[in-house]
C-alpha cells in the first residue's frame, strides 16, 4: 500500500491584475487573489488515481494562505485521507527554499513512498519546490511527469521533453516527482460534497518550526513589464473588428 | 571562486537543444560583467562532437556510459562534483525538463543560491519573468557560486552558435554507481495527427475558450481560413485536444504565416513556441495579457461576442 504525500501551494490568480508592494520588491499581497497552483492540482489528481488503482493513503500538505482550507476540503472530497495546513509567519509569503524545508519536515513523519507536487508554480523565483523537498529528504527527483506507475519499490514514470517526446524512467522509491499533468484532468467535485467534508473532515494544523529562506534569491526590484513593442490594437465594435480581421487574414494569405 | 560562467549543455537523442544556445548567449552577457570565461559543460557518451557548434571559450566534457542520455541523478552528481572542484562565478541551466531537474537539487545539495526563470543577464542584473510573464523580478549574483535557470525570450539561439569549434577539455565524472533514476527508453510522439509545425495557418486556443464545446467555434474558423487548431497547455491537460496540438514548452515550436491566438494570455511557456510566427493576431479580454507584447495585432474584446460576426464575415470573404 503506497503512502503518498501531495505538496500543494496557493499562487496568485493571474486573471486578476497584479500589483507591486510599496517597497517595489514583491507582490502587493493585500489585494492578491489566490488559487491552487494548477500543476499541484494535477499532482493531487495523480495521487488520488494511484490510490484508487493500487490502494494507499494520500496526505495533502499546504502552507496557510487565503482560501487554503476550502482547497484542502476539496481534496478531501476527491479522496485525500489526511489534510495538513502548515502555519507560521506567512503573511508576506515565503520563498520556495523556506517552504521546501517546512514541507520536508512535515512530510517526514509519514514516511511517504512517493511525494507528488506540481512541476512548477507561477510565482517560483527560486526554482520549483519539488526538487528542493527531494534533496532535503535525500530522495531522488524527476520532474515534468505526466504518468506514474508503482511497481514494488520503483516507480515507472513518463517524463515530458520538447516536441512530445517521452522519456520512460525508472525511479527508486521513496522519491519526489514534479507533476506536469495527471493521467486524467483534475476531477470535478460537487460543492455539496465539499460542504459535507467541511462538517466531517478535519484539517490538522501544524506550526512551522522555522522559516529558513537560505538559498532563495532576494529580488532587489519587482516591476510590471514595460513592453518594448506592443501590438497594434484593433478598435471598434464586433462588426468593425471582424472586418479589420478579415483584411488582416487576406493580407496574411489565409483568405 | 573564479569569475567563469558555466553553461550546462542539454542534448536529447544526439541534438543540442536550442535553450542551450540561448543560455550560452546569456552566459556571454554575464561574463562580460564578471570578466571570466564562458565554459560549456557537456555530459555524454561519445558525444564530444556535439561541442562543435557551441559559442563558448571552451567545453568541459565528461564521457561516461551513465551519461549517455539525461537522467537527473547522474547529471546532478556530475555537475555537483564539477562545481565543488572549480567554484565558478555562476552556473546556467535551461529552465527545462533537463535543467530544472538539476539546478534546484544542486541549490539544496551544495547550499548555493538559485535564481530561476531568468530571461536577461545584461549589466550584471538578473531579470526573471514570473507570474506568466506579468511580473519582472531583478536580482544580482550572490557572493557565492550562483545557480541560474534561463528561459527563452531575451536572447536568440543564433547568438550562442559558433562556426569554429571550441577547445574541448576532458574531465572525469564522479562514481556513478547506485543511480536511483534510470532511463528505460524513449516513446516517440504518436504519428498520424497533423504536424502543426508544418502548418502555415494556426488557430490557437487557450483557457479563454472556457469549455470543450467551444472548440467547435475555433474549428469552424480554421476551416474557412484553411488552418489547423492548436492550443496552449491547459487545453491539452484537460484532454480537449491531443498533445500533438500543443504549442510551446514540451510541445511544438511553430512559425506559421498567421497565428491567431484566442483566449491565450501569453505565458512564457507558450510564447517560446510561437514567438517567431510571421503575423500574430491576439484576441483577449485582459488588457494586461502578455500576449499583446509579442502580437502584431491585438484585439481587447470578448471572443464570444466577436466570434459570430467574424465567422459570418470570413465566410462571406471566402465565398466572395
XYZ file of C-alpha atoms in Angstrom:
575
model
C 0.000 0.000 0.000
C 1.626 3.193 -1.137
C 1.862 6.148 1.180
C 1.579 9.230 -0.950
C 2.069 12.856 0.073
C 0.894 15.672 -2.185
C 2.571 19.032 -1.643
C 0.425 21.956 -2.662
C 0.542 25.735 -2.548
C -1.715 28.636 -3.372
C -0.467 31.067 -6.042
C -1.613 34.402 -7.485
C -4.630 34.150 -9.771
C -3.222 35.606 -12.982
C -6.652 36.549 -14.255
C -6.590 39.351 -11.683
C -4.485 42.473 -12.015
C -1.239 42.108 -10.086
C 0.314 44.978 -8.153
C 3.729 45.555 -6.670
C 4.181 46.436 -2.984
C 5.326 49.882 -1.877
C 8.909 48.816 -1.398
C 8.933 47.661 -5.029
C 10.395 44.292 -4.070
C 7.427 41.939 -4.119
C 3.801 41.441 -4.987
C 1.290 43.524 -3.057
C -0.306 40.702 -1.122
C -3.184 42.769 0.288
C -5.146 42.568 -2.922
C -3.872 39.303 -4.210
C -6.447 36.672 -5.047
C -5.052 33.190 -4.637
C -5.901 29.923 -6.343
C -4.391 26.463 -6.161
C -1.278 26.094 -8.310
C -2.697 24.317 -11.370
C 0.178 21.816 -11.531
C -0.368 20.960 -7.842
C -3.971 20.254 -8.760
C -2.687 17.737 -11.311
C -0.406 16.264 -8.617
C -3.436 15.767 -6.362
C -5.298 14.068 -9.205
C -2.354 11.756 -9.868
C -2.133 10.904 -6.144
C -5.845 10.036 -5.992
C -5.590 7.969 -9.202
C -2.698 5.968 -7.706
C -4.680 5.417 -4.515
C -7.693 4.195 -6.484
C -5.557 1.910 -8.625
C -3.152 0.380 -6.107
C -4.754 1.195 -2.745
C -2.890 3.549 -0.487
C -3.318 6.683 1.500
C -2.981 10.277 0.419
C -1.840 13.084 2.688
C -2.066 16.645 1.362
C 0.176 19.338 2.834
C -0.278 23.039 2.127
C 1.011 26.217 3.762
C -1.553 28.569 5.230
C -2.951 31.137 2.799
C -6.247 32.720 1.931
C -8.571 30.011 0.624
C -6.334 27.120 1.665
C -8.965 25.438 3.850
C -11.539 25.349 1.047
C -8.875 23.894 -1.187
C -7.969 21.210 1.382
C -11.617 20.256 1.947
C -11.962 19.963 -1.823
C -9.074 17.486 -1.914
C -10.758 15.545 0.911
C -13.912 15.374 -1.204
C -11.786 13.997 -4.041
C -10.463 11.238 -1.802
C -7.495 12.525 0.220
C -7.224 10.846 3.616
C -5.386 13.486 5.595
C -5.032 17.242 5.229
C -2.294 19.289 6.862
C -2.105 23.046 6.991
C 1.301 24.497 7.796
C 1.001 27.624 9.910
C 3.676 30.210 10.521
C 4.734 33.728 9.669
C 3.443 33.553 6.099
C 1.713 36.916 5.622
C 4.459 38.204 3.361
C 4.717 34.860 1.625
C 7.783 32.676 1.832
C 10.258 31.629 -0.822
C 10.368 28.035 -2.054
C 13.541 27.213 -0.125
C 11.775 28.095 3.145
C 8.600 26.293 2.109
C 10.503 23.215 0.948
C 12.250 22.878 4.322
C 8.860 23.127 6.045
C 7.271 20.629 3.620
C 10.123 18.174 4.123
C 9.835 18.399 7.898
C 6.059 17.907 7.766
C 6.178 15.006 5.283
C 8.933 13.025 7.018
C 6.879 11.509 9.888
C 4.517 9.881 7.360
C 7.418 8.012 5.719
C 5.974 8.531 2.249
C 6.816 6.194 -0.616
C 6.033 8.924 -3.064
C 5.771 12.696 -2.829
C 3.944 14.383 -5.692
C 3.896 18.103 -6.353
C 3.405 20.459 -9.288
C 6.451 20.695 -11.544
C 6.378 24.470 -11.135
C 4.249 27.347 -9.901
C 3.704 30.728 -11.497
C 5.395 32.594 -8.622
C 8.571 30.475 -8.405
C 11.580 32.780 -8.259
C 13.998 30.393 -6.584
C 13.250 27.235 -8.525
C 10.364 24.831 -8.088
C 9.610 23.406 -4.657
C 9.724 19.674 -5.570
C 13.461 19.156 -6.176
C 14.272 21.123 -3.011
C 12.000 18.896 -0.915
C 13.590 15.827 -2.534
C 17.090 16.909 -1.627
C 16.181 17.946 1.927
C 14.775 14.424 2.395
C 17.605 12.714 0.490
C 15.199 11.326 -2.131
C 15.651 11.248 -5.922
C 13.680 13.759 -8.003
C 12.295 13.654 -11.513
C 10.127 16.444 -12.918
C 7.887 17.116 -15.938
C 5.968 13.902 -15.259
C 2.693 13.008 -16.953
C 2.217 9.396 -15.869
C 3.189 7.275 -12.855
C 3.005 3.529 -12.202
C 4.201 1.964 -8.955
C 5.940 -1.409 -9.308
C 7.260 -2.699 -5.994
C 9.921 -0.327 -4.724
C 10.148 1.516 -8.036
C 8.040 3.986 -9.904
C 7.906 3.934 -13.695
C 7.309 7.493 -14.849
C 6.707 9.291 -18.119
C 8.898 12.386 -18.367
C 7.987 15.004 -20.960
C 10.518 16.504 -23.350
C 10.009 19.122 -26.074
C 8.213 18.071 -29.240
C 6.052 15.482 -27.497
C 8.931 13.077 -26.792
C 8.530 10.996 -23.604
C 11.366 9.509 -21.584
C 10.305 6.441 -19.657
C 12.273 6.421 -16.414
C 12.606 4.068 -13.511
C 12.876 5.781 -10.135
C 13.765 4.095 -6.849
C 11.267 4.824 -4.086
C 10.881 6.790 -1.929
C 11.025 9.620 -4.454
C 9.669 13.061 -5.256
C 8.014 13.644 -8.642
C 7.232 17.021 -10.222
C 3.917 16.578 -11.998
C 3.289 18.353 -15.292
C -0.083 16.703 -15.891
C -2.004 13.909 -14.205
C -3.064 10.910 -16.259
C -6.580 12.354 -16.105
C -7.614 16.015 -15.881
C -8.274 17.168 -12.293
C -11.691 15.787 -11.341
C -14.646 17.933 -10.519
C -16.351 17.536 -7.153
C -19.787 18.838 -6.288
C -19.905 21.736 -3.828
C -22.293 19.699 -1.666
C -19.612 17.070 -1.201
C -17.070 19.731 -0.234
C -19.561 21.207 2.270
C -20.054 17.778 3.749
C -16.291 17.460 4.199
C -16.221 20.821 5.967
C -18.536 19.286 8.557
C -16.910 15.882 8.889
C -13.238 16.107 7.879
C -10.561 17.755 9.936
C -7.565 19.777 8.896
C -4.517 19.129 11.016
C -2.774 22.432 11.682
C 0.958 22.183 12.257
C 3.264 25.002 13.224
C 6.345 25.501 11.027
C 9.333 25.377 13.381
C 11.465 27.772 11.364
C 11.089 29.554 8.017
C 14.614 29.459 6.649
C 14.824 31.167 3.237
C 18.547 30.483 2.644
C 19.307 29.567 -0.925
C 16.454 31.592 -2.346
C 17.212 34.735 -4.269
C 16.146 38.095 -2.914
C 14.636 40.315 -5.562
C 16.083 43.841 -5.434
C 13.241 45.124 -7.549
C 9.972 43.852 -8.952
C 8.002 45.631 -11.626
C 5.357 45.194 -14.252
C 6.965 44.661 -17.658
C 7.170 47.634 -19.974
C 6.697 46.220 -23.420
C 9.437 47.081 -25.864
C 6.951 46.657 -28.676
C 3.221 46.385 -28.393
C 0.608 45.015 -30.731
C -1.239 47.405 -32.987
C -4.626 47.397 -31.229
C -7.735 46.964 -33.335
C -10.644 49.025 -32.034
C -14.329 49.198 -32.813
C -17.498 47.190 -32.262
C -17.622 43.490 -33.124
C -18.615 44.086 -36.767
C -15.833 46.612 -37.307
C -13.259 44.414 -35.622
C -14.385 41.414 -37.685
C -13.998 43.445 -40.888
C -10.487 44.556 -39.928
C -9.519 40.997 -39.033
C -10.770 39.751 -42.416
C -8.480 42.309 -44.082
C -5.539 41.091 -41.977
C -6.330 37.442 -42.806
C -6.398 38.327 -46.513
C -3.059 40.099 -46.290
C -1.565 37.110 -44.473
C -2.783 34.823 -47.261
C -5.393 32.988 -45.198
C -8.317 34.132 -47.365
C 35.947 31.212 -6.605
C 36.836 32.228 -10.173
C 34.882 34.541 -12.475
C 33.893 31.956 -15.095
C 30.325 31.261 -16.180
C 29.381 27.628 -16.752
C 26.542 26.533 -19.018
C 25.090 23.030 -18.697
C 24.570 21.893 -22.291
C 21.339 19.975 -22.894
C 21.074 17.386 -25.597
C 18.496 14.774 -26.481
C 18.868 11.957 -28.973
C 22.078 13.446 -30.334
C 20.895 17.013 -30.724
C 21.815 20.121 -28.749
C 18.676 21.908 -27.512
C 18.020 25.489 -28.629
C 17.783 26.569 -24.996
C 21.476 25.749 -24.577
C 22.448 28.179 -27.353
C 20.204 30.800 -25.750
C 21.825 30.092 -22.386
C 25.321 30.422 -23.898
C 24.334 33.881 -25.153
C 23.087 34.809 -21.674
C 26.349 33.489 -20.200
C 28.396 35.650 -22.585
C 26.463 38.718 -21.437
C 27.163 37.819 -17.811
C 30.837 37.003 -18.416
C 31.340 40.492 -19.790
C 30.442 41.804 -16.327
C 32.458 39.288 -14.310
C 35.467 39.290 -16.646
C 35.521 35.496 -16.734
C 35.231 32.940 -19.493
C 32.190 31.091 -20.786
C 32.557 27.332 -20.408
C 30.070 24.822 -21.716
C 29.625 21.667 -19.662
C 28.844 18.691 -21.856
C 27.984 15.291 -20.415
C 27.519 12.257 -22.603
C 28.967 9.138 -24.141
C 30.839 9.516 -27.422
C 29.132 12.897 -27.647
C 32.210 15.099 -27.948
C 31.237 16.198 -31.463
C 28.175 17.992 -30.037
C 30.623 20.632 -28.784
C 31.403 21.831 -32.316
C 28.578 24.387 -32.684
C 28.731 25.873 -29.182
C 29.797 29.507 -28.767
C 31.961 29.021 -25.673
C 35.607 29.692 -24.788
C 35.988 26.010 -24.049
C 33.926 22.932 -23.356
C 34.361 20.733 -20.301
C 33.416 17.237 -21.378
C 32.762 14.127 -19.278
C 32.323 10.789 -21.052
C 30.549 8.011 -19.166
C 28.008 5.300 -20.059
C 25.652 6.577 -17.332
C 25.675 9.999 -19.017
C 24.760 8.753 -22.496
C 21.219 10.078 -22.088
C 19.915 12.508 -19.493
C 18.896 11.242 -16.084
C 18.547 13.608 -13.143
C 20.598 11.568 -10.662
C 23.709 11.125 -12.853
C 23.655 14.757 -14.054
C 23.215 16.078 -10.511
C 26.173 14.050 -9.229
C 28.461 15.029 -12.088
C 27.658 18.744 -12.060
C 27.825 18.856 -8.250
C 31.362 17.472 -8.234
C 32.430 19.844 -11.017
C 31.071 22.903 -9.187
C 32.693 21.777 -5.959
C 36.106 21.463 -7.594
C 36.078 24.586 -9.749
C 33.811 27.082 -7.958
C 32.701 29.122 -10.984
C 31.007 32.505 -10.546
C 27.722 31.193 -11.916
C 26.244 28.060 -13.443
C 23.470 28.475 -16.012
C 20.860 25.854 -16.902
C 17.852 25.889 -19.196
C 14.637 26.099 -17.187
C 13.557 22.893 -18.865
C 12.783 19.245 -18.310
C 16.547 18.725 -18.074
C 17.909 21.872 -16.425
C 15.178 22.320 -13.820
C 15.671 18.735 -12.598
C 19.283 19.555 -11.798
C 19.521 23.211 -10.728
C 17.149 23.139 -7.735
C 18.537 19.899 -6.356
C 22.065 21.330 -6.513
C 20.924 24.511 -4.779
C 19.834 22.369 -1.821
C 22.741 19.893 -2.014
C 25.526 22.485 -2.249
C 23.750 25.302 -0.351
C 24.090 27.627 -3.315
C 21.602 30.370 -4.191
C 19.269 29.831 -7.146
C 17.604 32.369 -9.432
C 15.012 30.854 -11.749
C 13.235 31.884 -14.969
C 15.912 34.376 -15.930
C 15.280 36.000 -19.313
C 18.140 38.554 -19.388
C 21.524 38.904 -17.689
C 22.757 42.271 -19.002
C 24.762 44.670 -16.851
C 25.073 42.122 -14.071
C 21.335 42.312 -13.485
C 19.458 39.019 -13.498
C 15.952 39.682 -14.775
C 13.412 36.944 -14.155
C 9.962 36.685 -15.616
C 7.333 35.245 -13.273
C 3.550 35.090 -12.897
C 3.012 34.051 -16.506
C 5.103 36.948 -17.790
C 3.142 39.573 -15.849
C 5.871 40.363 -13.321
C 9.586 41.046 -13.754
C 11.986 40.493 -10.856
C 15.535 41.804 -10.717
C 18.293 40.233 -8.662
C 22.085 40.020 -8.622
C 24.798 37.419 -8.451
C 25.340 36.324 -4.861
C 28.707 36.236 -3.070
C 28.967 32.516 -3.782
C 28.545 30.494 -6.984
C 25.068 31.409 -8.191
C 22.832 28.917 -9.983
C 20.561 30.388 -12.657
C 17.863 28.825 -14.836
C 17.210 30.582 -18.138
C 14.018 30.861 -20.185
C 13.816 31.938 -23.858
C 12.839 35.466 -24.823
C 15.946 37.539 -24.083
C 18.469 36.014 -26.480
C 18.379 34.392 -29.906
C 19.746 30.859 -30.286
C 21.985 32.080 -33.157
C 23.932 34.260 -30.687
C 25.046 31.120 -28.874
C 26.163 29.273 -32.001
C 29.631 29.306 -33.448
C 31.247 28.125 -36.672
C 34.570 27.496 -35.010
C 34.576 24.540 -32.685
C 35.727 25.434 -29.179
C 38.559 23.625 -27.410
C 37.344 20.533 -25.519
C 38.801 19.750 -22.087
C 38.043 16.322 -20.656
C 37.104 15.884 -17.035
C 36.303 12.775 -15.016
C 32.759 12.052 -13.961
C 32.489 11.033 -10.308
C 31.491 7.477 -9.352
C 28.065 6.937 -10.890
C 27.015 3.724 -9.172
C 23.733 3.009 -7.443
C 21.841 5.522 -9.536
C 18.275 5.955 -8.341
C 16.956 7.152 -11.702
C 17.497 5.283 -14.972
C 16.140 5.705 -18.496
C 14.217 2.713 -19.807
C 13.675 4.206 -23.222
C 12.044 6.937 -25.264
C 8.482 6.926 -26.500
C 8.181 8.887 -29.736
C 5.150 11.154 -30.192
C 2.216 9.450 -31.859
C 2.235 9.905 -35.593
C -0.947 10.230 -37.591
C -2.229 13.591 -36.482
C -1.313 16.757 -38.392
C 2.159 18.155 -37.807
C 1.349 21.677 -36.622
C 4.961 22.781 -37.041
C 4.419 22.472 -40.822
C 1.073 24.313 -40.983
C 1.072 27.855 -42.335
C -2.125 28.994 -40.625
C -2.816 28.158 -36.986
C -5.831 28.984 -34.858
C -4.647 28.639 -31.262
C -6.959 28.396 -28.309
C -6.253 28.855 -24.609
C -8.001 28.889 -21.290
C -10.266 31.715 -22.514
C -12.194 29.248 -24.657
C -13.767 28.090 -21.367
C -15.451 24.836 -22.393
C -14.728 21.909 -24.661
C -17.828 22.600 -26.757
C -16.458 25.994 -27.741
C -13.539 24.376 -29.580
C -16.054 23.865 -32.401
C -16.065 27.633 -32.971
C -12.314 27.617 -33.471
C -12.604 24.571 -35.743
C -15.138 26.383 -37.886
C -12.912 29.439 -38.180
C -9.970 27.182 -39.029
C -11.976 25.533 -41.806
C -12.691 28.879 -43.504
C -9.098 30.056 -43.114
C -7.579 26.772 -44.287
C -5.842 26.414 -40.956
C -5.466 23.990 -38.082
C -6.467 24.304 -34.452
C -3.722 24.119 -31.830
C -3.557 25.203 -28.202
C -1.722 26.188 -25.062
C -1.121 23.790 -22.190
C -4.418 23.952 -20.226
C -6.447 22.722 -23.198
C -4.264 19.651 -23.673
C -4.189 18.967 -19.919
C -7.986 18.965 -19.927
C -7.864 16.319 -22.609
C -9.742 18.557 -25.059
C -7.022 18.335 -27.734
C -4.261 15.750 -28.230
C -0.671 16.546 -27.182
C 0.250 16.759 -30.867
C -1.580 20.123 -30.952
C 0.377 21.640 -28.069
C 2.412 24.761 -28.822
C 5.242 25.803 -26.503
C 7.493 24.198 -23.945
C 7.150 20.393 -24.076
C 5.076 20.876 -27.233
C 5.855 22.100 -30.738
C 7.663 25.208 -31.903
C 5.734 26.759 -34.780
C 6.453 29.552 -37.262
C 3.265 29.888 -39.357
C 2.370 32.781 -41.659
C -0.610 33.527 -39.413
C -1.037 32.664 -35.739
C -4.429 33.599 -34.365
C -4.365 33.343 -30.546
C -7.820 33.143 -28.996
C -8.053 33.487 -25.219
C -4.343 32.839 -24.723
C -2.662 35.030 -22.088
C 0.857 34.563 -23.441
C 2.756 32.923 -20.589
C 6.454 32.434 -21.426
C 5.984 28.651 -21.738
C 3.585 29.232 -24.618
C 5.352 32.193 -26.201
C 8.617 30.293 -26.646
C 6.828 28.018 -29.090
C 5.193 30.667 -31.301
C 7.043 33.988 -30.979
C 8.646 33.601 -34.417
C 5.307 33.426 -36.275
C 5.107 35.907 -39.140
C 1.824 37.576 -38.185
C 0.346 37.116 -34.704
C -3.230 38.209 -34.013
C -4.271 38.006 -30.354
C -7.813 38.210 -29.029
C -8.007 38.543 -25.254
C -10.222 40.376 -22.748
C -7.346 41.141 -20.383
C -5.618 44.382 -21.453
C -2.521 43.312 -19.480
C -2.212 39.917 -21.146
C 1.476 39.489 -22.106
C 0.403 38.100 -25.499
C -0.208 41.727 -26.599
C 3.512 42.427 -26.121
C 4.502 39.989 -28.831
C 1.443 40.097 -31.110
C 1.409 42.024 -34.366
C -2.262 42.900 -33.921
C -4.244 42.880 -30.692
C -7.976 42.788 -30.040
C -9.057 43.517 -26.467
C -12.521 42.043 -26.748
C -14.711 39.180 -25.582
C -14.071 36.340 -28.006
C -17.646 35.095 -27.573
C -19.095 38.449 -28.713
C -16.733 38.572 -31.653
C -16.905 35.039 -33.000
C -20.326 35.146 -34.727
C -19.758 38.290 -36.792
C -16.220 37.088 -37.506
C -17.395 33.703 -38.790
C -20.022 35.426 -40.936
C -17.612 37.893 -42.481
C -14.897 35.301 -43.005
C -17.421 33.048 -44.753
C -18.546 35.937 -46.957
C -14.979 36.828 -47.865
C -14.308 33.201 -48.686
C -17.313 32.945 -50.971
C -16.822 36.396 -52.468
